[in-house]
């Protein structure tokens, strides 16, 4: 949204401001395939947008995020929607499913998204 | 002959332990989760249990998930049952069906001969065939293990079923007990046109020892506990249509509670009492219903013998475990399956180890994320359900020596019947109050 001017919003469906505070989507959406495009401001294809450096892909393509997504998708621990990742890990731990310990350290330690990819979108 | 006996009769006492913590939802936080979480918790708990029971049942067969089924291969699968019912009311019918003369919701029972069962786990679902599993007995939400094989049509032909069976029961100490009685009453419906205040007053007078001679009072002194199993008040629907009430109507709204409180104060002054919410009481709609607010009972809540409890309610008296509901779970089973009598439904819920298998499908339920509170881990000694049509009781014997007294408590406003249980031998009898004034 850094590239669109204010009056472009008139043509495109407005998105509610501040849906989550974790800032789950990087504003410079790296590629339309991965972005959930709610009336998205894809007026400029990403390739034409100058970033003055490397694209900030950390939020979506970080290795840690990939590991966490694998944890989200693992059916053995139940559905991933409507529950934070840490709660889901703790539930799995409590019911004896033996989830990998590194997920817990990732969730409690670093700057990773606490909710699964689908949270707030479905 | 002594005219006035100087000794006072002492009421017997028993130790009480509440086990309702599992049914309380004060600590739960709603984060927008759906019911998939509670179904996952149920499937996981029951599947772990069934996997441990399968080797004793048929140890030679492999256990696999639904997606791993191969045609013709005999195996065992474990999953949640889903019953597809043609007549089950569906919100989409309001949009798709033509507005015909036939009402969209049929009253009593939604069964149809074309109903079929489907087994589901996380990997997939498969339609069930064969005659071993009768759709009229099972409902959505029951977790079972099935032995059979996949047919060429893609369905699973069921050869045998394994239910979880009665849960293990904690051994009671076999000391020679004295006679101690627990009284159950439900469906008082104070405030409705069919309730007779004299009947309930008679019950209160009998329990508190204000009726009869010394022998009667001696019997009443052996009553140690009273459980009121739901639907204690009934507020006329005209007052609840969402419009603002005039001040004279507002007093009509609170009259039933005042009347109930007066009677409960008399009881609470005399013996411990538990009151459970029911479908017509001012508690939350979804199960587990939370305890009725103490401010509704200004007089009786001041006594420490007064306990407001959840629905379902689980407690121990002298280490005898009681478990029961106000009837919503059994009434829902009646709508979606059939049995010879209500005690059969009670027995089935015990064998399935789940108090309310139709929750959350057709019975309102809180969306728990980490557990399913309706799973029965330990077999109760007394299992009761309130607000039924008539008094019925049976002693159920389990395969591992479990002994459960099943009780259906009738609606007091209609029948005038309360149920009395002797804790020494788990025998039950009815206490009937009639108010016919013969001319």
XYZ file of C-alpha atoms in Angstrom:
561
model
C 0.000 0.000 0.000
C 2.993 2.219 -0.029
C 2.610 2.583 -3.767
C -1.094 3.295 -4.120
C -2.333 6.802 -3.728
C -5.329 7.622 -1.618
C -7.863 7.939 -4.384
C -7.195 4.401 -5.610
C -9.079 3.200 -2.568
C -12.221 4.542 -4.142
C -12.110 1.882 -6.813
C -11.182 -1.042 -4.666
C -13.172 -2.671 -1.913
C -12.020 -1.348 1.419
C -10.403 -3.655 3.896
C -11.025 -3.089 7.592
C -8.109 -1.402 9.260
C -6.138 -3.275 11.830
C -7.629 -6.735 11.557
C -4.906 -8.177 13.715
C -2.109 -6.582 15.573
C 0.431 -9.210 14.682
C 0.728 -7.691 11.210
C 0.469 -10.989 9.578
C 0.814 -9.897 5.996
C 3.796 -7.896 4.958
C 2.524 -4.821 3.166
C 4.867 -5.387 0.277
C 3.164 -8.569 -0.826
C 5.895 -10.618 -2.422
C 3.812 -12.625 -4.827
C 0.072 -12.688 -5.527
C -0.014 -16.489 -5.267
C 0.553 -16.439 -1.534
C -1.359 -13.363 -0.614
C -5.025 -13.598 0.289
C -6.178 -10.841 -1.924
C -9.120 -9.073 -0.341
C -9.712 -6.414 -2.944
C -6.034 -6.217 -2.924
C -4.065 -3.356 -4.186
C -2.355 -5.286 -6.911
C -2.246 -2.406 -9.234
C 1.479 -2.704 -9.514
C 2.907 -6.182 -10.057
C 5.569 -6.885 -7.451
C 8.325 -7.152 -10.007
C 7.885 -3.510 -10.957
C 7.971 -2.296 -7.411
C 11.384 -1.202 -6.408
C 12.428 -2.343 -3.017
C 15.843 -0.855 -2.848
C 17.257 -4.098 -1.631
C 15.927 -7.555 -1.038
C 12.252 -8.254 -0.613
C 11.182 -8.663 2.946
C 10.153 -12.273 2.696
C 10.823 -13.071 6.284
C 7.245 -13.273 7.435
C 6.130 -15.798 4.879
C 9.165 -17.760 3.817
C 11.200 -17.903 6.905
C 12.438 -21.346 7.745
C 10.910 -21.140 11.176
C 7.566 -20.253 9.698
C 7.795 -23.294 7.433
C 8.423 -25.560 10.383
C 5.468 -24.063 12.169
C 3.274 -24.495 9.132
C 4.176 -28.151 9.011
C 3.098 -28.361 12.625
C -0.171 -26.613 11.761
C -0.925 -28.992 8.954
C -0.150 -32.158 10.871
C -3.489 -33.874 11.332
C -2.387 -35.852 14.340
C -2.616 -32.786 16.547
C -6.090 -31.847 15.451
C -7.470 -28.839 13.644
C -5.293 -25.736 13.649
C -8.047 -23.138 13.312
C -9.516 -21.204 16.166
C -6.678 -22.074 18.517
C -3.310 -20.455 18.957
C -0.271 -22.511 18.007
C 0.983 -22.603 21.548
C -2.388 -23.736 22.910
C -2.473 -26.446 20.296
C 1.013 -27.567 21.182
C 0.142 -27.643 24.862
C -3.025 -29.585 24.196
C -1.040 -32.112 22.188
C 1.503 -32.354 24.975
C -1.148 -32.830 27.621
C -2.989 -35.565 25.774
C 0.165 -37.557 25.200
C 0.720 -36.950 21.496
C 4.396 -36.039 22.024
C 4.762 -33.021 19.771
C 8.347 -32.022 18.980
C 9.885 -29.888 21.692
C 11.491 -27.490 19.242
C 8.079 -26.135 18.275
C 7.506 -25.068 21.838
C 10.835 -23.310 22.033
C 10.180 -21.603 18.715
C 6.796 -20.378 19.855
C 7.914 -19.198 23.232
C 11.163 -17.701 22.059
C 11.436 -15.984 18.776
C 9.353 -13.599 16.760
C 7.075 -16.026 15.052
C 3.422 -15.768 14.335
C 1.433 -17.156 17.203
C -1.506 -18.085 15.064
C -1.823 -20.410 12.145
C -2.009 -19.204 8.584
C -5.774 -19.547 8.429
C -6.511 -17.595 11.531
C -8.961 -14.822 10.885
C -9.248 -15.732 7.223
C -11.693 -18.615 7.254
C -46.894 -43.797 77.796
C -44.833 -40.706 77.204
C -46.743 -37.865 75.688
C -43.807 -35.672 74.913
C -40.572 -37.385 74.130
C -37.678 -35.319 75.379
C -35.072 -36.566 72.948
C -34.655 -34.796 69.640
C -34.260 -36.705 66.452
C -30.980 -35.978 64.756
C -30.794 -36.015 61.008
C -28.131 -38.304 59.632
C -25.262 -36.738 57.767
C -22.989 -37.744 54.980
C -19.828 -36.365 53.475
C -20.279 -34.486 50.249
C -17.721 -33.981 47.508
C -18.509 -31.965 44.402
C -16.983 -33.096 41.121
C -18.503 -30.364 38.960
C -15.226 -28.677 38.161
C -15.085 -30.311 34.777
C -18.390 -28.723 33.794
C -17.575 -25.175 34.746
C -16.693 -22.777 31.975
C -15.574 -19.722 33.897
C -11.979 -20.257 32.870
C -12.735 -20.852 29.211
C -12.010 -18.096 26.730
C -13.826 -17.990 23.434
C -11.412 -17.259 20.607
C -13.717 -17.872 17.705
C -13.053 -21.576 17.586
C -15.403 -23.983 15.901
C -16.679 -27.340 17.054
C -13.948 -29.256 15.248
C -11.830 -28.880 18.364
C -14.247 -30.660 20.669
C -14.794 -33.425 18.128
C -11.040 -33.876 17.835
C -10.672 -34.084 21.607
C -13.489 -36.631 21.771
C -12.105 -38.740 18.943
C -8.593 -38.684 20.337
C -9.625 -39.716 23.853
C -12.022 -42.429 22.728
C -9.709 -43.728 20.038
C -6.857 -44.161 22.481
C -9.235 -46.062 24.699
C -10.626 -48.227 21.888
C -7.150 -49.030 20.608
C -6.400 -50.465 24.030
C -9.575 -52.564 23.935
C -9.199 -53.883 20.382
C -6.493 -56.506 21.176
C -8.884 -58.187 23.614
C -11.636 -58.149 21.057
C -10.049 -59.224 17.803
C -6.318 -59.254 18.033
C -5.610 -60.835 14.685
C -6.913 -57.999 12.553
C -4.953 -54.910 11.543
C -6.156 -51.499 12.620
C -6.134 -48.785 9.994
C -7.468 -45.317 9.294
C -10.289 -44.608 6.897
C -8.015 -43.539 4.047
C -5.925 -46.678 4.380
C -8.874 -48.939 3.600
C -8.341 -51.360 0.775
C -11.046 -53.216 -1.032
C -11.615 -56.648 0.361
C -9.122 -56.336 3.177
C -10.604 -57.183 6.548
C -9.572 -54.672 9.166
C -10.680 -52.567 12.094
C -11.354 -48.871 11.854
C -12.103 -46.410 14.652
C -13.902 -43.145 14.139
C -16.854 -40.928 14.954
C -20.252 -41.953 13.647
C -22.307 -39.541 11.639
C -25.925 -40.352 10.932
C -27.323 -38.883 7.790
C -30.978 -38.235 8.487
C -33.410 -37.307 5.794
C -35.885 -35.650 8.120
C -33.407 -33.784 10.269
C -34.237 -30.093 10.100
C -31.644 -28.210 8.171
C -31.351 -24.446 8.007
C -30.908 -24.675 4.262
C -34.372 -26.170 3.875
C -35.816 -22.769 4.514
C -34.219 -21.575 1.331
C -34.319 -24.590 -0.916
C -37.640 -26.255 -0.266
C -40.810 -24.748 -1.502
C -43.012 -23.384 1.183
C -45.478 -26.202 1.214
C -48.165 -27.024 3.661
C -45.989 -29.528 5.486
C -44.202 -27.851 8.392
C -40.450 -27.587 8.129
C -39.867 -28.998 11.583
C -41.585 -32.185 12.570
C -42.292 -32.582 16.231
C -41.111 -35.753 17.822
C -38.722 -38.007 16.100
C -36.709 -37.408 12.980
C -35.961 -40.979 12.079
C -36.570 -42.379 8.658
C -35.885 -45.778 7.205
C -33.468 -44.287 4.695
C -31.096 -43.003 7.369
C -27.580 -44.288 7.039
C -24.402 -44.117 9.078
C -21.023 -42.808 8.071
C -17.750 -43.307 9.935
C -15.349 -40.394 10.039
C -11.847 -39.743 11.298
C -9.289 -37.072 10.426
C -8.320 -38.704 7.188
C -11.733 -39.264 5.667
C -15.173 -40.716 5.923
C -16.757 -43.887 4.666
C -20.375 -44.920 4.356
C -21.313 -47.921 6.440
C -23.248 -50.879 5.109
C -24.429 -54.168 6.449
C -27.089 -54.934 9.004
C -24.971 -55.211 12.140
C -24.987 -51.505 12.839
C -28.551 -50.293 13.115
C -29.079 -46.604 12.303
C -32.010 -46.477 14.670
C -29.795 -47.171 17.658
C -26.803 -44.964 16.959
C -26.543 -41.196 16.710
C -24.004 -38.717 15.402
C -21.085 -38.267 17.724
C -20.580 -41.774 19.062
C -17.047 -43.154 18.700
C -16.864 -46.871 17.948
C -14.505 -49.449 16.499
C -15.772 -51.425 13.522
C -14.632 -54.686 12.052
C -15.367 -55.221 8.404
C -14.086 -54.648 4.923
C -14.476 -52.224 2.094
C -16.841 -53.267 -0.669
C -16.414 -52.611 -4.350
C -18.990 -49.820 -4.098
C -16.689 -47.939 -1.762
C -18.760 -48.493 1.354
C -17.576 -50.302 4.466
C -19.438 -53.500 5.199
C -19.665 -53.851 8.973
C -19.300 -57.307 10.459
C -18.937 -56.395 14.106
C -19.011 -53.367 16.403
C -17.036 -52.584 19.508
C -18.329 -49.901 21.833
C -16.206 -48.625 24.685
C -18.445 -50.314 27.219
C -19.053 -49.327 30.802
C -16.152 -47.405 32.308
C -14.297 -48.896 35.263
C -15.917 -48.320 38.606
C -14.075 -47.425 41.770
C -14.556 -50.062 44.430
C -16.703 -48.873 47.295
C -15.654 -49.870 50.783
C -17.933 -52.666 51.851
C -18.693 -51.501 55.336
C -22.162 -52.244 56.639
C -23.919 -49.016 56.135
C -26.977 -47.714 57.797
C -30.006 -46.634 55.823
C -29.453 -43.183 54.406
C -31.731 -41.744 51.776
C -31.274 -39.276 48.956
C -34.362 -37.648 47.458
C -34.493 -36.610 43.817
C -37.178 -34.321 42.456
C -37.358 -32.571 39.104
C -39.691 -30.492 36.996
C -41.212 -28.459 39.811
C -42.139 -25.826 37.196
C -43.114 -23.240 39.775
C -44.915 -20.465 37.969
C -46.587 -22.708 35.443
C -50.301 -23.341 35.445
C -49.873 -27.030 36.117
C -47.797 -26.755 39.250
C -49.602 -27.294 42.529
C -47.943 -25.431 45.396
C -49.564 -27.695 47.934
C -47.827 -30.745 46.504
C -44.378 -29.272 46.794
C -45.157 -27.923 50.242
C -46.143 -31.436 51.280
C -42.841 -32.722 49.982
C -40.955 -30.049 51.872
C -42.892 -30.742 55.039
C -42.263 -34.443 54.786
C -38.535 -34.055 54.233
C -38.104 -31.510 56.995
C -39.998 -33.671 59.441
C -43.051 -31.521 59.958
C -45.424 -34.274 59.011
C -46.396 -37.399 60.800
C -45.621 -39.014 64.118
C -42.253 -40.031 65.478
C -41.941 -43.003 63.199
C -42.509 -40.834 60.144
C -40.119 -38.281 61.476
C -37.598 -41.009 62.097
C -37.812 -41.970 58.458
C -37.450 -38.354 57.401
C -34.398 -38.014 59.622
C -32.672 -40.603 57.493
C -32.882 -38.394 54.423
C -29.464 -36.876 54.070
C -29.642 -34.993 50.768
C -32.063 -33.511 48.268
C -31.277 -32.994 44.585
C -33.528 -30.804 42.480
C -32.909 -31.896 38.929
C -33.787 -28.981 36.706
C -36.826 -27.040 35.505
C -37.643 -25.608 38.898
C -39.328 -22.548 37.471
C -41.354 -21.888 34.402
C -41.826 -18.378 33.137
C -44.690 -17.866 30.746
C -43.475 -17.219 27.239
C -45.568 -14.118 26.859
C -43.201 -12.369 29.231
C -40.131 -13.427 27.305
C -40.821 -12.093 23.855
C -38.182 -9.432 24.054
C -40.414 -6.441 24.584
C -40.184 -4.084 27.481
C -42.268 -5.165 30.417
C -44.694 -3.003 32.280
C -43.999 -2.811 35.970
C -46.839 -5.114 36.860
C -45.461 -7.694 34.469
C -42.041 -7.378 35.994
C -43.349 -8.625 39.268
C -44.873 -11.581 37.432
C -41.407 -12.352 36.181
C -39.959 -12.610 39.639
C -42.891 -14.291 41.395
C -41.833 -17.859 40.613
C -38.376 -17.255 42.043
C -39.731 -15.740 45.212
C -41.993 -18.707 45.710
C -39.185 -21.145 45.011
C -36.858 -19.303 47.346
C -39.341 -19.478 50.207
C -39.633 -23.217 49.807
C -35.923 -23.748 49.333
C -35.203 -21.771 52.484
C -37.335 -24.206 54.426
C -35.397 -27.092 52.935
C -31.954 -25.538 53.258
C -32.563 -24.875 56.924
C -33.026 -28.560 57.389
C -30.765 -30.551 55.079
C -28.194 -30.110 52.297
C -29.685 -29.436 48.925
C -28.361 -29.261 45.371
C -30.239 -27.417 42.664
C -29.437 -28.013 39.014
C -30.540 -25.841 36.091
C -32.804 -27.262 33.411
C -34.036 -26.234 30.004
C -36.650 -23.840 31.364
C -34.462 -22.304 34.068
C -32.626 -18.975 33.700
C -29.253 -20.474 32.944
C -27.293 -20.614 29.708
C -28.785 -22.676 26.923
C -25.756 -24.643 25.818
C -24.515 -27.564 27.843
C -22.830 -27.665 30.325
C -25.322 -25.324 31.963
C -23.745 -23.185 34.628
C -25.068 -22.983 38.181
C -28.082 -20.750 38.760
C -27.023 -17.433 40.163
C -27.182 -17.190 43.932
C -28.855 -13.819 43.768
C -31.994 -15.600 42.559
C -32.230 -17.216 45.978
C -31.673 -14.449 48.505
C -33.133 -16.410 51.345
C -31.769 -19.877 50.794
C -28.344 -18.958 49.439
C -27.326 -17.707 52.852
C -27.324 -21.281 54.140
C -24.208 -23.283 53.560
C -26.401 -26.304 52.895
C -27.591 -24.674 49.680
C -25.561 -25.551 46.617
C -26.218 -24.336 43.113
C -24.769 -26.868 40.691
C -24.065 -27.323 37.007
C -25.996 -29.477 34.606
C -24.639 -32.213 34.206
C -23.943 -32.699 37.877
C -21.470 -35.089 39.420
C -20.908 -35.503 43.140
C -20.032 -38.031 45.790
C -21.921 -38.730 48.967
C -20.141 -41.025 51.407
C -17.945 -41.991 48.436
C -20.920 -43.138 46.348
C -20.653 -41.420 42.991
C -23.733 -39.765 41.503
C -23.928 -38.465 37.951
C -26.957 -37.001 36.247
C -28.487 -34.437 33.951
C -31.705 -32.474 33.748
C -32.839 -34.383 30.690
C -31.673 -32.451 27.631
C -29.250 -35.190 26.567
C -31.802 -37.993 26.796
C -34.515 -35.902 25.163
C -32.195 -35.274 22.249
C -31.463 -38.981 21.921
C -35.215 -39.587 21.868
C -35.534 -37.284 18.893
C -32.789 -38.874 16.853
C -32.886 -42.540 17.752
C -35.243 -45.042 19.309
C -35.279 -47.477 22.179
C -37.755 -49.453 24.233
C -37.614 -47.045 27.141
C -35.648 -44.128 28.494
C -33.510 -46.399 30.642
C -32.163 -47.907 27.433
C -30.964 -44.482 26.377
C -29.297 -44.042 29.755
C -27.602 -47.390 29.402
C -26.391 -46.549 25.922
C -24.800 -43.299 27.004
C -22.906 -45.246 29.639
C -21.792 -47.860 27.170
C -20.661 -45.165 24.786
C -18.960 -43.449 27.766
C -20.415 -40.124 26.705
C -23.153 -38.147 28.444
C -24.357 -36.302 25.392
C -23.099 -37.745 22.121
C -25.387 -35.578 20.028
C -23.702 -32.442 21.359
C -22.712 -30.258 19.529
C -24.522 -31.606 16.481
C -28.113 -31.163 17.592
C -27.667 -30.252 21.251
C -26.197 -26.895 22.157
C -22.726 -27.154 23.597
C -19.843 -24.848 24.469
C -16.964 -25.156 21.974
C -14.260 -26.534 24.210
C -10.819 -26.697 22.665
C -8.810 -28.919 24.890
C -11.225 -31.499 26.242
C -14.658 -32.987 25.968
C -16.167 -32.687 29.442
C -18.992 -35.099 28.729
C -16.747 -38.138 28.490
C -17.400 -40.479 31.390
C -14.127 -41.730 32.823
C -15.333 -43.482 35.903
C -18.565 -45.390 36.201
C -21.012 -43.754 38.589
C -22.927 -45.750 41.171
C -26.102 -43.788 40.529
C -26.905 -42.344 37.119
C -30.027 -40.210 36.911
C -31.914 -38.094 34.422
C -34.642 -35.634 35.277
C -37.790 -34.268 33.663
C -38.982 -37.519 32.170
C -42.543 -38.687 31.744
C -42.565 -41.400 34.341
C -40.543 -42.944 37.109
C -38.399 -45.849 35.922
C -35.414 -47.511 37.413
C -33.097 -50.409 36.743
C -29.928 -51.862 38.187
C -27.314 -52.251 35.511
C -24.550 -54.796 35.887
C -21.368 -54.415 33.921
C -18.971 -57.023 32.649
C -16.270 -56.072 35.124
C -18.569 -56.094 38.117
C -19.798 -52.539 37.843
C -23.149 -51.887 39.442
C -25.113 -48.805 38.441
C -28.539 -47.704 39.522
C -30.240 -45.989 36.564
C -33.063 -43.633 37.501
C -35.535 -41.659 35.396
C -37.044 -38.942 37.552
C -40.520 -37.817 36.499
C -41.745 -34.234 36.335
C -43.131 -33.381 39.728
C -45.673 -30.851 38.486
C -47.324 -33.522 36.342
C -46.956 -36.632 38.466
C -46.377 -35.563 42.055
C -43.666 -38.221 42.272
C -40.250 -37.811 43.833
C -37.660 -40.567 43.910
C -35.958 -41.833 47.050
C -32.724 -43.798 46.908
C -31.291 -45.830 49.763
C -27.532 -45.425 49.739
C -26.977 -48.645 51.629
C -28.183 -50.995 48.900
C -28.917 -48.623 45.985
C -32.589 -49.488 46.114
C -35.052 -46.980 44.872
C -38.663 -46.208 45.494
C -41.145 -43.512 44.551
C -42.606 -40.973 46.917
C -45.958 -39.808 45.663
C -47.820 -36.766 46.858
C -51.480 -36.455 46.074
C -53.654 -33.504 46.843
C -57.107 -34.802 46.121
C -59.558 -33.411 48.555
C -62.386 -35.862 48.661
C -65.768 -34.526 49.409
